[in-house]
Amino acid sequence: MKNAEGYPDPTAGKAIHRADKQPDNVELVIRLMKAAARECNVEIIGRIAIRDETGRVWR
């Protein structure tokens, strides 16, 4: 990650990466949905969109 002037800024890069990471509960729901689809012999076509308790949408 680089700042606006083009210099490396690893601290800000790590903070941005952590802020954009999906919460564990959202990731768990997506994994469960995919596992349920496999068990039912169906295929999920397209993205799964989930809205969490904060109102943020995860895809």
Coordinates of N, CA and C in Angstrom, one line a residue:
M1 N 0.8 -1.2 0.0 CA 0.0 0.0 0.0 C 0.9 1.2 0.0
K2 N 0.4 2.2 -0.8 CA 1.2 3.5 -0.8 C 0.3 4.6 -0.5
N3 N 0.9 5.7 0.0 CA 0.1 6.9 0.4 C -0.1 7.7 -0.9
A4 N -0.7 8.9 -0.7 CA -1.0 9.8 -1.8 C 0.2 10.2 -2.6
E5 N 1.3 10.3 -1.9 CA 2.6 10.8 -2.5 C 3.3 9.6 -3.2
G6 N 2.9 8.4 -3.0 CA 3.5 7.3 -3.7 C 4.5 6.5 -2.8
Y7 N 4.6 6.9 -1.5 CA 5.5 6.2 -0.6 C 4.8 5.1 0.0
P8 N 5.6 4.0 0.4 CA 5.0 2.9 1.0 C 4.4 3.3 2.4
D9 N 3.2 2.8 2.7 CA 2.6 3.1 4.0 C 1.9 1.8 4.5
P10 N 2.7 0.9 5.0 CA 2.2 -0.4 5.4 C 1.2 -0.4 6.6
T11 N 1.4 0.6 7.5 CA 0.4 0.7 8.6 C -1.0 1.0 8.1
A12 N -1.1 2.0 7.3 CA -2.4 2.3 6.7 C -3.0 1.2 5.9
G13 N -2.1 0.5 5.1 CA -2.5 -0.6 4.3 C -3.1 -1.7 5.1
K14 N -2.5 -2.0 6.3 CA -3.0 -3.1 7.2 C -4.3 -2.7 7.8
A15 N -4.4 -1.4 8.2 CA -5.7 -0.9 8.7 C -6.9 -1.0 7.7
I16 N -6.6 -0.6 6.5 CA -7.6 -0.7 5.5 C -8.0 -2.1 5.2
H17 N -7.0 -3.0 5.2 CA -7.3 -4.4 4.9 C -8.2 -5.0 6.0
R18 N -7.9 -4.7 7.3 CA -8.6 -5.2 8.4 C -10.1 -4.6 8.4
A19 N -10.2 -3.4 8.1 CA -11.5 -2.8 8.1 C -12.4 -3.3 7.0
D20 N -11.9 -3.8 5.9 CA -12.7 -4.3 4.8 C -12.9 -5.8 4.8
K21 N -12.3 -6.5 5.8 CA -12.4 -7.9 6.0 C -13.8 -8.3 6.4
Q22 N -14.4 -9.3 5.8 CA -15.7 -9.8 6.2 C -15.7 -10.3 7.6
P23 N -16.7 -10.0 8.4 CA -16.8 -10.5 9.8 C -16.9 -12.1 9.7
D24 N -16.5 -12.7 10.8 CA -16.5 -14.2 10.8 C -17.9 -14.7 10.6
N25 N -18.9 -14.1 11.2 CA -20.3 -14.6 11.1 C -20.8 -14.5 9.7
V26 N -20.4 -13.5 8.9 CA -20.8 -13.4 7.5 C -20.2 -14.5 6.7
E27 N -18.9 -14.8 7.0 CA -18.2 -15.8 6.2 C -18.7 -17.2 6.6
L28 N -19.1 -17.4 7.8 CA -19.7 -18.7 8.2 C -21.1 -18.9 7.5
V29 N -21.9 -17.9 7.4 CA -23.2 -18.0 6.7 C -23.0 -18.4 5.3
I30 N -22.0 -17.8 4.6 CA -21.8 -18.1 3.2 C -21.3 -19.5 3.0
R31 N -20.4 -19.9 3.9 CA -19.9 -21.3 3.9 C -21.1 -22.3 4.1
L32 N -21.9 -22.0 5.0 CA -23.1 -22.9 5.3 C -24.0 -23.0 4.1
M33 N -24.3 -21.8 3.5 CA -25.2 -21.8 2.3 C -24.6 -22.7 1.2
K34 N -23.3 -22.5 1.0 CA -22.6 -23.3 -0.1 C -22.6 -24.8 0.3
A35 N -22.5 -25.2 1.5 CA -22.5 -26.6 1.9 C -23.9 -27.1 1.8
A36 N -24.9 -26.3 2.1 CA -26.3 -26.8 2.0 C -26.6 -27.0 0.5
A37 N -26.2 -26.1 -0.4 CA -26.4 -26.3 -1.8 C -25.8 -27.6 -2.3
R38 N -24.5 -27.9 -1.9 CA -23.9 -29.1 -2.3 C -24.7 -30.3 -1.8
E39 N -25.1 -30.3 -0.6 CA -25.9 -31.4 0.0 C -27.2 -31.7 -0.8
C40 N -27.8 -30.6 -1.3 CA -29.0 -30.7 -2.0 C -28.8 -30.9 -3.5
N41 N -27.6 -31.1 -3.9 CA -27.2 -31.2 -5.3 C -27.7 -30.1 -6.2
V42 N -27.5 -28.9 -5.7 CA -27.8 -27.7 -6.5 C -26.6 -26.8 -6.6
E43 N -26.6 -25.9 -7.5 CA -25.4 -25.0 -7.7 C -25.8 -23.6 -7.5
I44 N -25.0 -22.9 -6.7 CA -25.2 -21.4 -6.6 C -24.6 -20.7 -7.7
I45 N -25.5 -20.0 -8.5 CA -25.0 -19.2 -9.6 C -25.0 -17.8 -9.3
G46 N -23.9 -17.1 -9.3 CA -23.8 -15.7 -8.9 C -23.4 -15.5 -7.5
R47 N -23.3 -14.3 -7.1 CA -22.9 -13.9 -5.8 C -24.0 -14.0 -4.8
I48 N -23.5 -14.3 -3.6 CA -24.4 -14.3 -2.4 C -24.2 -12.9 -1.7
A49 N -25.3 -12.2 -1.5 CA -25.3 -10.9 -0.9 C -25.9 -11.0 0.5
I50 N -25.2 -10.6 1.5 CA -25.7 -10.7 2.9 C -25.6 -9.3 3.5
R51 N -26.7 -8.9 4.3 CA -26.6 -7.6 5.0 C -26.5 -7.9 6.5
D52 N -25.5 -7.4 7.2 CA -25.3 -7.7 8.6 C -26.1 -6.7 9.5
E53 N -25.9 -6.8 10.8 CA -26.7 -6.0 11.7 C -26.3 -4.5 11.6
T54 N -25.2 -4.2 11.1 CA -24.8 -2.8 10.9 C -25.4 -2.2 9.6
G55 N -26.0 -3.0 8.8 CA -26.6 -2.6 7.5 C -25.6 -2.6 6.4
R56 N -24.4 -3.1 6.6 CA -23.4 -3.2 5.5 C -23.7 -4.4 4.7
V57 N -23.6 -4.3 3.4 CA -23.9 -5.5 2.5 C -22.5 -6.1 2.1
W58 N -22.5 -7.4 2.3 CA -21.3 -8.2 2.0 C -21.6 -9.1 0.8
R59 N -20.7 -9.2 -0.2 CA -20.9 -10.0 -1.3 C -19.7 -10.9 -1.5

